[in-house]
Amino acid sequence: MATNQMRREAAKRKLASQQQRRAEQARRRKRVATITTAAVVVVVVVGVVLLTTIGSGGGSGNQAAAPTTACSYPTETGAAKPNNPPSTDDVPDTGTVGVALTTSAGPIGLTLDRAEARCTVNSFVSLVNQKYFDDTICHRLTTGEGLKVLQCGDPTGTGTGGPGYTIPDEPPTTLAPAPGGSGSVVYPRGTVAMAKTSAPNSGGSQFFLVYGDSTLPPDYTVFGTVDAAGLATLDKIAAGGEDDSNGTGDGKPKTEVRIQTATLTS
């Protein structure tokens, strides 16, 4: 018959055996959990890699397209000189363009600013490339107080000619208000701006070069500046005077100013 001591020893052996089995089961569960977690991590990483590669098309395809801009140039009849309208799609809206006007009075260099008036610069560059301004006169000079400009760009020399299309207005937003609260602004010396009628969006090929601060309504598109040599040429033209054919201080330059060539320099 088993003694109490023998029963206690048997109970201890049974408990030790149970503890060993439980420890082994815990170790197996831990290994399984580790393997499963590793597998999940691998699946997730592979999934991310696949999404990145497929989604980007290997570096092409589904990337966001660069923004583009467009301009509208409504057609008018009676182009003063044959030309093709400028491109209307993908018009650049950053950067500058250099233009050299070789005139009978001296050189006039221009720097056109696409960011300030992209549609206007686009048209002007197109006309320069087509030699539209070559061998044309600057038909108007104003010398009165508050308006000091030379106007060019009409191959007919009458002030009524244009390219056969119009340009949308791109009004200036950075010019200083004129004194007196009239609503006008100051177009500073050295400004290049588009001429137009009183109707909106009526600009074409005519432009004016400001040789002295001028006060005007903020309706005239500013699209560039005149260089130092050009301002010296304009000062010489202004000193020669005008014929007052449009009124006192407003008329044709007394000495003809002819644009012999207009070329892009940059």
GROMACS .gro file of C-alpha atoms in nm:
model
  266
    1MET     CA    1   0.000   0.000   0.000
    2ALA     CA    2   0.133   0.336  -0.092
    3THR     CA    3   0.240   0.554   0.190
    4ASN     CA    4   0.165   0.921   0.219
    5GLN     CA    5   0.526   0.998   0.126
    6MET     CA    6   0.493   0.796  -0.196
    7ARG     CA    7   0.169   0.973  -0.289
    8ARG     CA    8   0.332   1.313  -0.236
    9GLU     CA    9   0.627   1.217  -0.459
   10ALA     CA   10   0.394   1.098  -0.735
   11ALA     CA   11   0.195   1.423  -0.718
   12LYS     CA   12   0.516   1.624  -0.751
   13ARG     CA   13   0.624   1.424  -1.059
   14LYS     CA   14   0.281   1.474  -1.221
   15LEU     CA   15   0.289   1.849  -1.154
   16ALA     CA   16   0.641   1.880  -1.297
   17SER     CA   17   0.534   1.689  -1.608
   18GLN     CA   18   0.231   1.918  -1.657
   19GLN     CA   19   0.447   2.228  -1.616
   20GLN     CA   20   0.695   2.096  -1.873
   21ARG     CA   21   0.416   2.029  -2.125
   22ARG     CA   22   0.267   2.376  -2.067
   23ALA     CA   23   0.608   2.541  -2.116
   24GLU     CA   24   0.662   2.350  -2.438
   25GLN     CA   25   0.316   2.448  -2.565
   26ALA     CA   26   0.388   2.815  -2.479
   27ARG     CA   27   0.718   2.799  -2.672
   28ARG     CA   28   0.540   2.649  -2.976
   29ARG     CA   29   0.271   2.920  -2.965
   30LYS     CA   30   0.540   3.190  -2.946
   31ARG     CA   31   0.722   3.046  -3.247
   32VAL     CA   32   0.400   3.029  -3.448
   33ALA     CA   33   0.312   3.387  -3.352
   34THR     CA   34   0.659   3.510  -3.454
   35ILE     CA   35   0.645   3.333  -3.790
   36THR     CA   36   0.293   3.466  -3.855
   37THR     CA   37   0.393   3.823  -3.768
   38ALA     CA   38   0.696   3.806  -3.994
   39ALA     CA   39   0.481   3.675  -4.277
   40VAL     CA   40   0.233   3.959  -4.231
   41VAL     CA   41   0.516   4.216  -4.236
   42VAL     CA   42   0.652   4.066  -4.558
   43VAL     CA   43   0.307   4.079  -4.720
   44VAL     CA   44   0.258   4.442  -4.616
   45VAL     CA   45   0.601   4.547  -4.746
   46VAL     CA   46   0.547   4.368  -5.076
   47GLY     CA   47   0.208   4.536  -5.105
   48VAL     CA   48   0.358   4.882  -5.050
   49VAL     CA   49   0.630   4.813  -5.306
   50LEU     CA   50   0.374   4.696  -5.557
   51LEU     CA   51   0.152   5.001  -5.501
   52THR     CA   52   0.446   5.237  -5.539
   53THR     CA   53   0.574   5.073  -5.853
   54ILE     CA   54   0.242   5.013  -6.024
   55GLY     CA   55   0.093   5.344  -5.916
   56SER     CA   56   0.384   5.543  -6.054
   57GLY     CA   57   0.420   5.341  -6.370
   58GLY     CA   58   0.788   5.294  -6.299
   59GLY     CA   59   0.841   5.672  -6.293
   60SER     CA   60   0.604   5.767  -6.576
   61GLY     CA   61   0.243   5.750  -6.680
   62ASN     CA   62   0.018   5.836  -6.388
   63GLN     CA   63   0.210   6.137  -6.256
   64ALA     CA   64   0.015   6.464  -6.229
   65ALA     CA   65   0.035   6.666  -6.548
   66ALA     CA   66   0.207   7.007  -6.538
   67PRO     CA   67  -0.040   7.297  -6.543
   68THR     CA   68  -0.102   7.455  -6.882
   69THR     CA   69  -0.251   7.787  -6.980
   70ALA     CA   70  -0.444   7.905  -7.284
   71CYS     CA   71  -0.518   8.240  -7.447
   72SER     CA   72  -0.799   8.351  -7.676
   73TYR     CA   73  -0.742   8.578  -7.977
   74PRO     CA   74  -1.077   8.661  -8.139
   75THR     CA   75  -1.052   8.726  -8.512
   76GLU     CA   76  -1.115   9.067  -8.665
   77THR     CA   77  -1.120   9.156  -9.033
   78GLY     CA   78  -0.861   9.365  -9.207
   79ALA     CA   79  -0.513   9.277  -9.084
   80ALA     CA   80  -0.281   9.567  -9.156
   81LYS     CA   81  -0.009   9.324  -9.259
   82PRO     CA   82  -0.032   8.950  -9.332
   83ASN     CA   83   0.035   8.730  -9.031
   84ASN     CA   84  -0.080   8.414  -8.861
   85PRO     CA   85  -0.252   8.436  -8.520
   86PRO     CA   86  -0.042   8.318  -8.226
   87SER     CA   87  -0.078   7.978  -8.067
   88THR     CA   88  -0.355   7.966  -7.808
   89ASP     CA   89  -0.256   7.655  -7.610
   90ASP     CA   90   0.026   7.589  -7.364
   91VAL     CA   91   0.117   7.957  -7.343
   92PRO     CA   92   0.416   8.008  -7.109
   93ASP     CA   93   0.342   8.223  -6.805
   94THR     CA   94   0.690   8.255  -6.658
   95GLY     CA   95   1.020   8.401  -6.774
   96THR     CA   96   1.121   8.699  -6.982
   97VAL     CA   97   1.185   8.763  -7.352
   98GLY     CA   98   1.432   9.013  -7.493
   99VAL     CA   99   1.342   9.214  -7.805
  100ALA     CA  100   1.571   9.450  -7.995
  101LEU     CA  101   1.404   9.729  -8.193
  102THR     CA  102   1.645   9.877  -8.443
  103THR     CA  103   1.497  10.217  -8.533
  104SER     CA  104   1.596  10.512  -8.748
  105ALA     CA  105   1.637  10.712  -8.426
  106GLY     CA  106   1.852  10.458  -8.243
  107PRO     CA  107   1.829  10.124  -8.059
  108ILE     CA  108   1.541  10.041  -7.825
  109GLY     CA  109   1.577   9.726  -7.621
  110LEU     CA  110   1.275   9.568  -7.454
  111THR     CA  111   1.237   9.302  -7.186
  112LEU     CA  112   0.896   9.136  -7.198
  113ASP     CA  113   0.757   8.971  -6.885
  114ARG     CA  114   0.541   8.663  -6.939
  115ALA     CA  115   0.432   8.653  -6.575
  116GLU     CA  116   0.287   9.001  -6.603
  117ALA     CA  117   0.092   8.949  -6.927
  118ARG     CA  118   0.138   8.606  -7.082
  119CYS     CA  119  -0.119   8.641  -7.361
  120THR     CA  120   0.015   8.979  -7.469
  121VAL     CA  121   0.377   8.863  -7.467
  122ASN     CA  122   0.276   8.551  -7.658
  123SER     CA  123   0.118   8.765  -7.931
  124PHE     CA  124   0.406   9.014  -7.945
  125VAL     CA  125   0.664   8.737  -7.979
  126SER     CA  126   0.458   8.578  -8.257
  127LEU     CA  127   0.444   8.908  -8.447
  128VAL     CA  128   0.817   8.968  -8.402
  129ASN     CA  129   0.892   8.621  -8.539
  130GLN     CA  130   0.677   8.698  -8.842
  131LYS     CA  131   0.856   9.033  -8.908
  132TYR     CA  132   0.527   9.214  -8.857
  133PHE     CA  133   0.692   9.521  -8.702
  134ASP     CA  134   0.975   9.545  -8.955
  135ASP     CA  135   0.974   9.862  -9.167
  136THR     CA  136   0.687  10.027  -8.979
  137ILE     CA  137   0.674  10.379  -8.836
  138CYS     CA  138   0.590  10.494  -8.485
  139HIS     CA  139   0.294  10.714  -8.566
  140ARG     CA  140   0.227  10.900  -8.242
  141LEU     CA  141   0.427  11.099  -7.988
  142THR     CA  142   0.279  11.275  -7.685
  143THR     CA  143   0.475  11.535  -7.493
  144GLY     CA  144   0.212  11.692  -7.266
  145GLU     CA  145   0.230  11.693  -6.890
  146GLY     CA  146   0.108  11.359  -6.758
  147LEU     CA  147   0.132  11.172  -7.089
  148LYS     CA  148   0.476  11.108  -7.238
  149VAL     CA  149   0.469  10.812  -7.475
  150LEU     CA  150   0.579  10.697  -7.820
  151GLN     CA  151   0.320  10.476  -7.990
  152CYS     CA  152   0.416  10.215  -8.252
  153GLY     CA  153   0.298   9.886  -8.398
  154ASP     CA  154   0.060   9.990  -8.679
  155PRO     CA  155   0.199   9.898  -9.023
  156THR     CA  156  -0.040  10.148  -9.186
  157GLY     CA  157   0.102  10.438  -8.983
  158THR     CA  158  -0.248  10.577  -8.926
  159GLY     CA  159  -0.320  10.454  -8.575
  160THR     CA  160  -0.609  10.238  -8.696
  161GLY     CA  161  -0.432   9.921  -8.812
  162GLY     CA  162  -0.401   9.591  -8.630
  163PRO     CA  163  -0.309   9.225  -8.677
  164GLY     CA  164  -0.658   9.098  -8.756
  165TYR     CA  165  -0.725   8.969  -8.405
  166THR     CA  166  -0.761   9.111  -8.056
  167ILE     CA  167  -0.588   9.033  -7.727
  168PRO     CA  168  -0.759   8.993  -7.391
  169ASP     CA  169  -0.690   9.270  -7.142
  170GLU     CA  170  -0.439   9.184  -6.870
  171PRO     CA  171  -0.472   9.492  -6.648
  172PRO     CA  172  -0.177   9.587  -6.428
  173THR     CA  173  -0.212   9.524  -6.057
  174THR     CA  174   0.106   9.675  -5.914
  175LEU     CA  175   0.104  10.036  -6.042
  176ALA     CA  176   0.082  10.319  -5.792
  177PRO     CA  177  -0.239  10.524  -5.776
  178ALA     CA  178  -0.217  10.870  -5.932
  179PRO     CA  179  -0.242  11.164  -5.690
  180GLY     CA  180  -0.588  11.312  -5.642
  181GLY     CA  181  -0.791  10.994  -5.607
  182SER     CA  182  -0.907  10.995  -5.970
  183GLY     CA  183  -0.884  10.617  -6.005
  184SER     CA  184  -0.598  10.652  -6.254
  185VAL     CA  185  -0.253  10.504  -6.199
  186VAL     CA  186   0.101  10.606  -6.284
  187TYR     CA  187   0.267  10.420  -6.570
  188PRO     CA  188   0.633  10.482  -6.483
  189ARG     CA  189   0.914  10.579  -6.719
  190GLY     CA  190   1.044  10.272  -6.898
  191THR     CA  191   0.708  10.092  -6.919
  192VAL     CA  192   0.598   9.898  -7.229
  193ALA     CA  193   0.218   9.875  -7.256
  194MET     CA  194  -0.052   9.789  -7.508
  195ALA     CA  195  -0.258  10.054  -7.684
  196LYS     CA  196  -0.631   9.989  -7.717
  197THR     CA  197  -0.966  10.155  -7.777
  198SER     CA  198  -1.212  10.236  -7.499
  199ALA     CA  199  -1.372   9.894  -7.555
  200PRO     CA  200  -1.253   9.605  -7.338
  201ASN     CA  201  -1.020   9.343  -7.489
  202SER     CA  202  -0.949   9.559  -7.794
  203GLY     CA  203  -0.569   9.548  -7.798
  204GLY     CA  204  -0.394   9.424  -8.111
  205SER     CA  205  -0.044   9.508  -8.235
  206GLN     CA  206  -0.011   9.873  -8.128
  207PHE     CA  207   0.198   9.942  -7.820
  208PHE     CA  208   0.341  10.244  -7.643
  209LEU     CA  209   0.675  10.315  -7.479
  210VAL     CA  210   0.666  10.541  -7.174
  211TYR     CA  211   0.962  10.784  -7.155
  212GLY     CA  212   0.818  10.992  -6.867
  213ASP     CA  213   0.580  10.902  -6.583
  214SER     CA  214   0.229  10.908  -6.732
  215THR     CA  215  -0.115  10.908  -6.570
  216LEU     CA  216  -0.375  10.681  -6.728
  217PRO     CA  217  -0.669  10.461  -6.628
  218PRO     CA  218  -0.553  10.113  -6.513
  219ASP     CA  219  -0.685   9.956  -6.833
  220TYR     CA  220  -0.368   9.928  -7.040
  221THR     CA  221  -0.180   9.601  -7.026
  222VAL     CA  222   0.177   9.637  -6.903
  223PHE     CA  223   0.399   9.369  -7.052
  224GLY     CA  224   0.759   9.484  -7.033
  225THR     CA  225   1.025   9.746  -6.979
  226VAL     CA  226   1.260   9.959  -7.191
  227ASP     CA  227   1.637   9.939  -7.138
  228ALA     CA  228   1.867  10.236  -7.071
  229ALA     CA  229   1.977  10.270  -7.433
  230GLY     CA  230   1.615  10.264  -7.542
  231LEU     CA  231   1.522  10.538  -7.296
  232ALA     CA  232   1.805  10.753  -7.433
  233THR     CA  233   1.663  10.701  -7.783
  234LEU     CA  234   1.313  10.790  -7.663
  235ASP     CA  235   1.443  11.106  -7.492
  236LYS     CA  236   1.604  11.212  -7.820
  237ILE     CA  237   1.279  11.148  -8.011
  238ALA     CA  238   1.079  11.346  -7.753
  239ALA     CA  239   1.323  11.635  -7.769
  240GLY     CA  240   1.258  11.658  -8.144
  241GLY     CA  241   0.891  11.726  -8.072
  242GLU     CA  242   0.567  11.635  -8.248
  243ASP     CA  243   0.346  11.815  -8.497
  244ASP     CA  244   0.036  11.866  -8.277
  245SER     CA  245  -0.178  11.696  -8.542
  246ASN     CA  246  -0.390  11.536  -8.270
  247GLY     CA  247  -0.395  11.845  -8.049
  248THR     CA  248  -0.139  12.032  -7.846
  249GLY     CA  249   0.137  11.798  -7.734
  250ASP     CA  250   0.000  11.505  -7.935
  251GLY     CA  251   0.081  11.414  -8.295
  252LYS     CA  252   0.336  11.253  -8.524
  253PRO     CA  253   0.704  11.279  -8.433
  254LYS     CA  254   0.856  11.569  -8.629
  255THR     CA  255   1.141  11.339  -8.724
  256GLU     CA  256   1.014  11.009  -8.860
  257VAL     CA  257   1.076  10.714  -8.630
  258ARG     CA  258   1.082  10.391  -8.826
  259ILE     CA  259   1.126  10.043  -8.679
  260GLN     CA  260   1.368   9.891  -8.923
  261THR     CA  261   1.377   9.548  -8.760
  262ALA     CA  262   1.240   9.383  -8.448
  263THR     CA  263   1.421   9.069  -8.337
  264LEU     CA  264   1.419   8.837  -8.037
  265THR     CA  265   1.738   8.842  -7.832
  266SER     CA  266   1.648   8.578  -7.573
   0.00000   0.00000   0.00000
